[in-house]
Short mmCIF file of C-alpha atoms and ligand atoms in Angstrom, two decimals:
data_model
loop_
_atom_site.label_atom_id
_atom_site.label_comp_id
_atom_site.label_asym_id
_atom_site.label_seq_id
_atom_site.Cartn_x
_atom_site.Cartn_y
_atom_site.Cartn_z
CA MET A 20 -6.33 -60.73 -0.30
CA SER A 21 -9.09 -63.22 0.39
CA GLU A 22 -8.39 -65.80 -2.21
CA PHE A 23 -8.65 -68.62 0.25
CA GLN A 24 -11.45 -67.25 2.43
CA GLY A 25 -13.74 -69.90 3.86
CA ARG A 26 -11.35 -72.67 2.58
CA ARG A 27 -9.59 -75.29 4.74
CA ILE A 28 -6.37 -76.76 3.51
CA VAL A 29 -4.48 -79.70 4.96
CA LEU A 30 -0.85 -79.35 4.42
CA GLY A 31 1.44 -82.33 4.93
CA VAL A 32 5.05 -81.68 5.66
CA THR A 33 7.49 -84.49 4.94
CA GLY A 34 11.34 -84.63 5.66
CA GLY A 35 12.88 -82.35 3.21
CA VAL A 36 15.15 -79.30 3.53
CA ALA A 37 12.33 -77.49 1.57
CA ALA A 38 10.21 -77.79 4.65
CA TYR A 39 11.28 -74.19 5.45
CA LYS A 40 9.34 -73.12 2.36
CA ALA A 41 6.20 -74.80 3.76
CA ALA A 42 6.33 -72.37 6.62
CA GLU A 43 6.23 -69.46 4.11
CA LEU A 44 3.41 -71.13 2.20
CA VAL A 45 1.35 -71.40 5.32
CA ARG A 46 1.95 -67.78 5.96
CA LEU A 47 0.71 -66.77 2.50
CA MET A 48 -2.37 -69.06 2.73
CA VAL A 49 -3.38 -67.86 6.16
CA LYS A 50 -3.00 -64.26 4.95
CA ALA A 51 -5.33 -65.06 2.16
CA GLY A 52 -8.12 -66.31 4.58
CA ALA A 53 -7.31 -69.98 4.59
CA GLU A 54 -7.67 -72.30 7.70
CA VAL A 55 -4.61 -74.50 7.51
CA ASP A 56 -4.27 -77.80 9.27
CA VAL A 57 -0.57 -78.94 9.29
CA VAL A 58 0.28 -82.59 9.52
CA LEU A 59 3.95 -83.27 10.15
CA THR A 60 5.68 -86.60 9.54
CA ALA A 61 8.43 -87.60 11.95
CA ALA A 62 10.97 -86.80 9.52
CA GLY A 63 9.17 -83.47 8.66
CA ALA A 64 9.28 -82.47 12.39
CA GLN A 65 13.26 -82.84 12.13
CA PHE A 66 13.34 -79.92 9.70
CA VAL A 67 10.68 -77.53 11.09
CA GLY A 68 9.11 -78.13 14.52
CA PRO A 69 5.35 -78.01 15.27
CA ALA A 70 5.71 -74.84 17.22
CA THR A 71 6.43 -72.84 14.05
CA PHE A 72 3.51 -74.20 12.23
CA GLN A 73 1.22 -73.88 15.29
CA ALA A 74 2.11 -70.12 15.59
CA LEU A 75 1.70 -69.47 11.84
CA THR A 76 -1.68 -71.13 11.73
CA GLY A 77 -3.06 -70.40 15.09
CA ARG A 78 -4.16 -74.15 15.04
CA GLN A 79 -2.95 -77.33 16.54
CA VAL A 80 -0.43 -79.34 14.57
CA TRP A 81 -1.04 -83.03 13.94
CA GLN A 82 1.74 -85.60 14.14
CA ALA A 83 0.55 -88.99 15.44
CA LEU A 84 -1.77 -91.65 14.04
CA TRP A 85 -2.85 -92.40 17.61
CA ASP A 86 -3.53 -88.66 18.56
CA GLU A 87 -6.21 -88.52 21.17
CA ARG A 88 -7.12 -84.88 20.66
CA MET A 89 -9.74 -85.73 18.10
CA ASP A 90 -12.89 -86.75 20.03
CA ASN A 91 -13.49 -89.85 18.12
CA GLY A 92 -9.79 -90.75 17.82
CA MET A 93 -10.30 -90.41 13.98
CA ALA A 94 -7.80 -87.81 13.09
CA HIS A 95 -6.62 -90.05 10.12
CA ILE A 96 -10.18 -89.66 8.56
CA ASP A 97 -11.76 -86.47 9.98
CA LEU A 98 -8.93 -84.08 9.09
CA THR A 99 -9.65 -84.12 5.35
CA ARG A 100 -13.41 -84.03 5.69
CA GLY A 101 -14.70 -80.72 4.32
CA ALA A 102 -11.07 -79.68 3.40
CA ALA A 103 -10.65 -78.06 -0.06
CA ALA A 104 -7.41 -79.86 -0.80
CA LEU A 105 -4.66 -81.88 0.82
CA LEU A 106 -1.25 -80.66 -0.21
CA VAL A 107 2.09 -82.44 0.62
CA ALA A 108 4.94 -80.01 0.41
CA PRO A 109 7.62 -80.96 0.44
CA ALA A 110 6.95 -84.51 -0.73
CA THR A 111 10.08 -86.73 -0.39
CA ALA A 112 10.79 -89.64 -2.77
CA ASP A 113 10.12 -91.97 0.03
CA PHE A 114 6.71 -90.47 0.77
CA MET A 115 5.70 -90.52 -2.95
CA ALA A 116 6.78 -94.13 -3.12
CA LYS A 117 4.50 -94.82 -0.17
CA LEU A 118 1.69 -92.98 -1.81
CA ALA A 119 2.04 -94.77 -5.08
CA HIS A 120 1.60 -98.09 -3.42
CA GLY A 121 -1.03 -97.19 -0.84
CA PHE A 122 0.98 -97.53 2.34
CA ALA A 123 -0.69 -96.13 5.51
CA ASP A 124 1.72 -96.51 8.27
CA ASP A 125 1.66 -92.93 9.75
CA LEU A 126 -0.86 -90.20 10.09
CA LEU A 127 -0.06 -88.27 6.85
CA SER A 128 -0.07 -91.43 4.57
CA THR A 129 -3.27 -92.70 6.16
CA LEU A 130 -4.91 -89.32 5.53
CA CYS A 131 -3.87 -89.52 1.93
CA LEU A 132 -5.51 -92.93 1.50
CA ALA A 133 -8.69 -92.04 3.46
CA ARG A 134 -9.10 -88.52 1.98
CA ASP A 135 -12.23 -87.28 0.18
CA CYS A 136 -10.64 -84.12 -1.30
CA PRO A 137 -8.17 -83.60 -4.03
CA LEU A 138 -4.50 -84.52 -3.33
CA LEU A 139 -1.54 -82.56 -4.55
CA VAL A 140 2.07 -83.22 -4.04
CA ALA A 141 5.21 -80.93 -4.44
CA PRO A 142 8.24 -83.13 -4.91
CA ALA A 143 11.48 -81.94 -3.35
CA MET A 144 14.54 -84.22 -3.80
CA ASN A 145 18.05 -84.42 -5.12
CA ARG A 146 18.10 -84.54 -9.01
CA GLN A 147 19.37 -88.22 -9.06
CA MET A 148 16.55 -89.37 -6.89
CA TRP A 149 14.07 -87.49 -9.11
CA GLU A 150 15.53 -89.12 -12.26
CA ASN A 151 15.75 -92.59 -10.67
CA PRO A 152 13.63 -95.11 -12.47
CA ALA A 153 11.81 -96.02 -9.23
CA THR A 154 10.71 -92.34 -8.73
CA ARG A 155 9.73 -92.03 -12.39
CA ARG A 156 7.42 -95.20 -12.03
CA ASN A 157 5.94 -93.71 -8.85
CA VAL A 158 5.26 -90.14 -10.40
CA ALA A 159 3.60 -91.99 -13.38
CA GLN A 160 1.49 -93.96 -11.03
CA LEU A 161 0.52 -90.92 -9.04
CA ARG A 162 -0.46 -89.00 -12.06
CA ALA A 163 -2.61 -91.97 -13.24
CA ASP A 164 -4.21 -91.95 -9.85
CA THR A 165 -5.17 -88.16 -10.54
CA VAL A 166 -2.79 -86.86 -7.92
CA GLY A 167 -1.62 -83.38 -8.82
CA ILE A 168 2.08 -83.05 -9.14
CA LEU A 169 3.37 -79.39 -8.56
CA GLY A 170 6.83 -79.01 -10.01
CA PRO A 171 9.58 -79.82 -9.19
CA ALA A 172 11.68 -76.81 -10.47
CA HIS A 173 15.24 -76.92 -11.88
CA GLY A 174 17.90 -75.15 -9.93
CA GLU A 175 20.55 -75.32 -7.26
CA GLN A 176 19.96 -78.03 -4.64
CA ALA A 177 20.67 -78.16 -0.96
CA CYS A 178 23.19 -80.78 -1.73
CA GLY A 179 25.12 -78.43 -3.90
CA GLU A 180 24.15 -80.07 -7.25
CA VAL A 181 22.16 -78.38 -9.96
CA GLY A 182 19.24 -80.11 -11.65
CA GLU A 183 15.58 -81.05 -11.56
CA GLY A 184 14.00 -81.82 -8.21
CA ARG A 185 13.98 -78.61 -6.33
CA MET A 186 10.63 -77.81 -4.59
CA LEU A 187 8.70 -74.86 -6.23
CA GLU A 188 8.89 -71.60 -4.28
CA ALA A 189 6.07 -70.92 -1.65
CA ALA A 190 4.50 -68.19 -3.93
CA GLU A 191 4.44 -70.69 -6.91
CA LEU A 192 2.85 -73.37 -4.85
CA TYR A 193 0.35 -70.88 -3.74
CA ASP A 194 -0.59 -69.98 -7.24
CA GLU A 195 -0.68 -73.66 -8.30
CA LEU A 196 -2.86 -74.57 -5.42
CA LEU A 197 -5.24 -71.66 -6.06
CA ALA A 198 -5.34 -72.52 -9.75
CA SER A 199 -6.19 -76.27 -8.97
CA LEU A 200 -9.13 -75.11 -6.85
CA GLN A 201 -10.56 -72.99 -9.69
CA GLU A 202 -13.58 -74.29 -11.66
CA LYS A 203 -12.53 -75.09 -15.19
CA LEU A 204 -14.95 -72.73 -16.76
CA LEU A 205 -12.83 -72.19 -19.91
CA ARG A 206 -11.67 -75.93 -20.39
CA GLY A 207 -11.13 -76.51 -24.29
CA LYS A 208 -11.07 -72.88 -25.09
CA ARG A 209 -7.95 -71.33 -26.92
CA ILE A 210 -7.35 -67.71 -25.87
CA LEU A 211 -4.96 -65.28 -27.49
CA MET A 212 -4.22 -62.07 -25.78
CA THR A 213 -1.78 -59.02 -25.73
CA ALA A 214 -0.46 -57.42 -22.67
CA GLY A 215 2.01 -54.79 -21.52
CA PRO A 216 3.11 -51.55 -23.30
CA THR A 217 4.78 -51.41 -26.70
CA PHE A 218 8.02 -49.61 -27.31
CA GLU A 219 8.41 -47.61 -30.52
CA ALA A 220 12.16 -47.12 -31.20
CA LEU A 221 13.50 -43.74 -32.17
CA ASP A 222 17.14 -44.79 -32.32
CA PRO A 223 19.22 -47.76 -30.96
CA VAL A 224 18.74 -46.46 -27.21
CA ARG A 225 15.65 -44.38 -27.22
CA GLY A 226 11.88 -44.85 -27.84
CA LEU A 227 8.26 -44.01 -27.16
CA THR A 228 6.41 -46.10 -24.59
CA ASN A 229 3.78 -45.78 -21.86
CA LEU A 230 3.38 -46.77 -18.19
CA SER A 231 1.45 -50.08 -18.61
CA SER A 232 2.87 -52.51 -16.19
CA GLY A 233 1.28 -55.66 -17.83
CA LYS A 234 0.12 -56.70 -14.35
CA MET A 235 -3.55 -56.93 -15.40
CA GLY A 236 -2.91 -58.70 -18.56
CA PHE A 237 -0.58 -61.28 -16.80
CA ALA A 238 -3.10 -61.71 -13.92
CA LEU A 239 -5.84 -62.45 -16.66
CA ALA A 240 -3.54 -64.95 -18.49
CA ARG A 241 -3.02 -66.62 -15.20
CA ALA A 242 -6.74 -66.84 -14.49
CA PHE A 243 -7.56 -68.00 -18.02
CA ALA A 244 -4.92 -70.86 -17.62
CA ALA A 245 -6.34 -71.65 -14.23
CA ALA A 246 -9.82 -71.91 -15.58
CA GLY A 247 -8.51 -74.61 -18.13
CA ALA A 248 -7.96 -72.45 -21.16
CA GLU A 249 -5.06 -72.88 -23.68
CA VAL A 250 -3.38 -69.24 -23.33
CA THR A 251 -1.08 -67.59 -25.80
CA LEU A 252 0.22 -64.39 -24.27
CA VAL A 253 1.83 -61.86 -26.70
CA SER A 254 3.69 -59.45 -24.40
CA GLY A 255 5.42 -56.09 -24.76
CA PRO A 256 8.43 -55.35 -22.66
CA VAL A 257 7.47 -56.00 -19.03
CA THR A 258 9.45 -57.51 -16.08
CA LEU A 259 6.81 -60.01 -15.00
CA PRO A 260 7.33 -63.65 -14.73
CA THR A 261 5.47 -65.83 -17.34
CA PRO A 262 2.12 -67.05 -15.80
CA ARG A 263 2.32 -70.82 -15.30
CA GLY A 264 0.67 -72.66 -18.18
CA ALA A 265 0.68 -69.67 -20.65
CA HIS A 266 2.64 -69.76 -23.86
CA ARG A 267 4.44 -66.43 -24.00
CA ILE A 268 5.76 -64.51 -26.99
CA ASP A 269 7.78 -61.43 -26.39
CA VAL A 270 7.62 -58.47 -28.69
CA ARG A 271 8.64 -54.86 -28.61
CA SER A 272 6.80 -52.66 -31.09
CA ALA A 273 3.17 -52.53 -32.15
CA ALA A 274 4.02 -53.82 -35.52
CA GLN A 275 5.79 -56.89 -34.11
CA MET A 276 2.78 -57.38 -31.79
CA ARG A 277 0.45 -57.27 -34.79
CA ASP A 278 2.49 -59.91 -36.66
CA ALA A 279 2.67 -62.19 -33.74
CA VAL A 280 -1.04 -61.94 -33.07
CA LEU A 281 -1.95 -62.66 -36.78
CA ALA A 282 0.42 -65.60 -36.88
CA GLU A 283 -1.23 -67.05 -33.80
CA LEU A 284 -4.84 -66.26 -34.58
CA PRO A 285 -5.94 -69.44 -36.56
CA GLY A 286 -7.93 -71.68 -34.22
CA GLN A 287 -8.36 -69.30 -31.41
CA HIS A 288 -11.70 -68.94 -29.74
CA VAL A 289 -11.12 -65.69 -28.16
CA PHE A 290 -8.90 -62.63 -28.83
CA ILE A 291 -8.19 -60.15 -25.90
CA GLY A 292 -6.30 -56.95 -26.34
CA VAL A 293 -5.05 -55.94 -22.97
CA ALA A 294 -1.96 -54.25 -24.25
CA ALA A 295 -1.49 -50.55 -24.10
CA VAL A 296 -0.52 -50.39 -27.72
CA ALA A 297 1.17 -47.07 -28.81
CA ASP A 298 -1.15 -45.34 -31.19
CA TYR A 299 1.75 -43.77 -33.13
CA ARG A 300 5.41 -44.62 -33.86
CA PRO A 301 8.25 -42.41 -35.20
CA ARG A 302 8.15 -42.03 -38.94
CA GLU A 303 11.95 -42.42 -38.99
CA LEU A 304 14.08 -44.94 -37.12
CA SER A 305 17.62 -43.56 -36.79
CA GLU A 306 20.21 -46.17 -37.31
CA HIS A 307 22.62 -44.48 -34.95
CA LYS A 308 22.04 -42.57 -31.72
CA ILE A 309 20.54 -39.17 -32.35
CA LYS A 310 22.98 -36.47 -31.19
CA LYS A 311 22.03 -33.49 -29.17
CA GLY A 312 22.04 -30.18 -30.95
CA SER A 313 21.60 -26.63 -29.79
CA GLY A 314 17.93 -26.22 -30.64
CA GLY A 315 14.78 -28.27 -30.28
CA ILE A 316 13.89 -31.15 -32.47
CA THR A 317 10.52 -32.26 -34.05
CA LEU A 318 9.49 -35.91 -34.07
CA GLU A 319 7.22 -36.85 -36.85
CA LEU A 320 4.85 -39.75 -36.01
CA GLU A 321 2.77 -42.11 -38.07
CA PRO A 322 -0.16 -44.17 -36.82
CA ASN A 323 0.28 -47.77 -35.77
CA PRO A 324 -2.08 -50.52 -36.92
CA ASP A 325 -5.12 -51.06 -34.42
CA ILE A 326 -4.48 -54.78 -33.75
CA LEU A 327 -7.71 -55.34 -31.97
CA ALA A 328 -9.95 -53.48 -34.67
CA GLU A 329 -8.18 -55.38 -37.36
CA VAL A 330 -8.70 -58.75 -35.81
CA ALA A 331 -12.46 -58.08 -34.92
CA ALA A 332 -13.05 -56.76 -38.60
CA ARG A 333 -12.02 -60.31 -40.03
CA ALA A 334 -14.62 -62.60 -41.31
CA ASP A 335 -13.13 -65.34 -39.19
CA ALA A 336 -12.92 -63.30 -36.13
CA PRO A 337 -12.93 -65.04 -32.82
CA PHE A 338 -14.84 -63.48 -29.86
CA CYS A 339 -13.04 -60.15 -29.25
CA VAL A 340 -12.51 -58.36 -26.05
CA GLY A 341 -11.00 -54.92 -25.67
CA PHE A 342 -9.80 -52.79 -22.68
CA ALA A 343 -10.58 -49.23 -22.33
CA ALA A 344 -8.70 -47.19 -19.87
CA GLU A 345 -10.23 -43.81 -19.61
CA SER A 346 -9.78 -40.70 -17.48
CA ARG A 347 -13.37 -39.76 -17.43
CA ASP A 348 -16.84 -40.59 -18.93
CA LEU A 349 -15.99 -44.37 -18.69
CA ALA A 350 -19.46 -45.65 -19.86
CA LYS A 351 -19.58 -43.36 -22.92
CA TYR A 352 -16.14 -44.08 -24.07
CA ALA A 353 -15.99 -47.73 -23.32
CA GLU A 354 -19.28 -48.75 -24.87
CA GLY A 355 -18.32 -46.39 -27.77
CA LYS A 356 -15.15 -48.49 -28.41
CA ARG A 357 -17.10 -51.76 -28.12
CA VAL A 358 -19.51 -50.69 -30.83
CA ALA A 359 -16.94 -48.96 -33.06
CA LYS A 360 -14.52 -51.94 -32.98
CA LYS A 361 -17.36 -54.50 -33.15
CA LEU A 362 -16.24 -56.15 -29.88
CA GLY A 363 -18.15 -58.88 -27.82
CA MET A 364 -16.99 -57.21 -24.59
CA VAL A 365 -15.06 -54.32 -23.31
CA VAL A 366 -13.29 -54.20 -19.85
CA GLY A 367 -13.39 -50.49 -18.92
CA ASN A 368 -11.66 -48.82 -16.11
CA LEU A 369 -10.62 -45.40 -15.01
CA VAL A 370 -6.86 -45.03 -15.11
CA GLN A 371 -6.80 -43.52 -11.68
CA ASP A 372 -8.17 -46.93 -10.38
CA GLY A 373 -5.88 -49.33 -12.10
CA LEU A 374 -2.58 -48.12 -13.77
CA GLY A 375 0.52 -49.80 -12.42
CA GLY A 376 -1.17 -50.76 -9.04
CA ASP A 377 -2.05 -54.13 -7.73
CA SER A 378 -5.87 -53.61 -7.52
CA ASN A 379 -8.44 -52.32 -10.06
CA ALA A 380 -12.14 -51.54 -10.43
CA VAL A 381 -13.56 -52.38 -13.74
CA THR A 382 -16.95 -52.42 -15.56
CA LEU A 383 -17.69 -55.04 -18.21
CA PHE A 384 -19.61 -53.71 -21.19
CA ASP A 385 -21.29 -56.29 -23.48
CA ALA A 386 -24.48 -56.40 -25.67
CA THR A 387 -26.66 -56.63 -22.51
CA GLY A 388 -25.33 -53.51 -20.82
CA ALA A 389 -22.71 -52.57 -18.03
CA HIS A 390 -21.66 -54.97 -15.44
CA PRO A 391 -19.52 -53.34 -12.66
CA LEU A 392 -17.10 -55.57 -10.65
CA PRO A 393 -16.15 -54.41 -7.17
CA LEU A 394 -12.58 -52.80 -6.47
CA ALA A 395 -10.38 -55.83 -5.90
CA ALA A 396 -6.85 -57.33 -6.36
CA LYS A 397 -6.06 -57.63 -10.04
CA ALA A 398 -6.12 -61.50 -9.62
CA GLU A 399 -9.73 -61.43 -8.28
CA VAL A 400 -10.68 -58.94 -11.02
CA ALA A 401 -9.30 -61.41 -13.45
CA ARG A 402 -11.44 -64.25 -12.03
CA GLY A 403 -14.51 -61.96 -12.31
CA ILE A 404 -13.77 -61.49 -15.97
CA VAL A 405 -13.27 -65.14 -16.57
CA SER A 406 -16.68 -66.10 -15.26
CA HIS A 407 -18.31 -63.36 -17.20
CA LEU A 408 -16.65 -64.33 -20.41
CA ALA A 409 -17.40 -68.03 -19.84
CA LYS A 410 -21.09 -67.03 -19.66
CA LEU A 411 -20.78 -65.00 -22.85
CA LEU A 412 -19.02 -67.79 -24.62
CA GLU A 413 -21.94 -70.08 -23.68
CA ALA A 414 -24.59 -67.62 -24.92
CA PRO A 415 -25.50 -67.51 -28.65
CA ARG A 416 -22.96 -65.58 -30.60
CA GLY A 417 -23.80 -62.00 -31.63
CA HIS A 418 -22.17 -58.77 -31.00
CA ASP A 419 -25.17 -56.47 -30.74
N1 CTP B 6 -5.49 -51.57 -29.17
C1 CTP B 6 -4.87 -52.38 -30.18
N2 CTP B 6 -4.15 -51.81 -31.19
C2 CTP B 6 -3.87 -50.48 -31.13
C3 CTP B 6 -4.52 -49.72 -30.01
C4 CTP B 6 -5.38 -50.39 -29.24
O1 CTP B 6 -5.13 -53.74 -30.28
N3 CTP B 6 -3.03 -49.97 -31.95
C5 CTP B 6 -6.49 -52.21 -28.17
C6 CTP B 6 -6.03 -52.36 -26.81
O2 CTP B 6 -5.22 -53.56 -26.59
C7 CTP B 6 -7.20 -52.19 -26.10
C8 CTP B 6 -8.06 -51.35 -26.99
O3 CTP B 6 -7.62 -51.46 -28.28
O4 CTP B 6 -7.87 -53.49 -25.91
C9 CTP B 6 -8.01 -49.86 -26.66
O5 CTP B 6 -8.86 -49.07 -27.51
P1 CTP B 6 -8.26 -47.80 -28.11
O6 CTP B 6 -9.43 -47.14 -28.72
O7 CTP B 6 -7.14 -47.82 -29.00
O8 CTP B 6 -7.76 -47.01 -26.75
P2 CTP B 6 -6.93 -45.91 -26.62
O9 CTP B 6 -5.69 -46.02 -27.38
O10 CTP B 6 -6.85 -45.62 -25.30
O11 CTP B 6 -7.82 -44.87 -27.36
P3 CTP B 6 -8.09 -43.36 -27.12
O12 CTP B 6 -6.67 -42.77 -27.01
O13 CTP B 6 -8.76 -42.83 -28.22
O14 CTP B 6 -8.82 -43.33 -25.79
#
């Protein structure tokens, strides 16, 4: 992963139990190529010491306003210069109150005031503190000041209570931060997509399905949302968490997927079929479990609707994108599907490169030809698809 390659992030850690998650977040960012400068408040250092962050970042940790290590004595200004973002995680109720009022009485609050990069905060506090009118006022003020508020989550709290106020997990903060750094190439676009396999029931406990993991579709949904699109994700049965910012509709069979897609279609700018829709379904659905007999059995199958072809054939069709997973002759089959189904673009890959794994090598086929993207993590492939799609949506409309 090199999602943060060449980027410097300033991470402020204030005094909350969730500071331990900040250590994990630093580890994830450093692994993804980021340079991370950690700034600890006095209370933050009570929870996780500077030695931990120094070891994880390989860089010195900043704590004092009067730190003499910076040549010009201007740590409070220089640390955010050239940084991609300043993230405060955890951000206590007290620190958010300071931020909302522009206090600058320690290194971190002074950095926030003197910054020239985006500021994001990840609140972490007891649910009553989060719901307190004073905190509500401060959060509203911070939002109005264009400070990004990440979370908080609902759940069990360190104090034993359950409610809103718990800091997001490190992996969630990582995704949120990455998303906030993306260019909003698809702002204002509404994108409808399918993902995952479908399950065609034979009886109450059995059915026909395939090995699609849904990972590529979910990575794309995440990338579209991060690029500013409004995403509706119609998903077959998968075990993946819903991408932040996407509206998810769960379905099982191809017929249910088609119904959900048609219901959501009005007003969409783009439709993308990533789902591995079963081409056939059993002709009969047995109400009760099929019992084993002494001989073999024959399954009779009937074709499922082709959701993508049906959407693309409509007079009011949005810009349509298909996926083609082939085992050979990728260019021939993928381009063939693009023309046959009248699609604006087809994302083609060889099954041996992508199925079920975390990386993929795809080629984008559009009216201008074939555009290969390098083998990369599915999240990175998804960003490549986003920028190509954004260019196609800007170009004058036309399928061929
Ligand atoms: N698709 C769909 N509905 C179907 C079948 C496929 O929407 N019933 C969409 C997929 O989401 C994907 C594309 O169509 O975007 C795949 O095209 P298709 O020709 O159906 O692929 P395969 O089923 O793999 O075709 P073949 O078995 O002929 O290779």
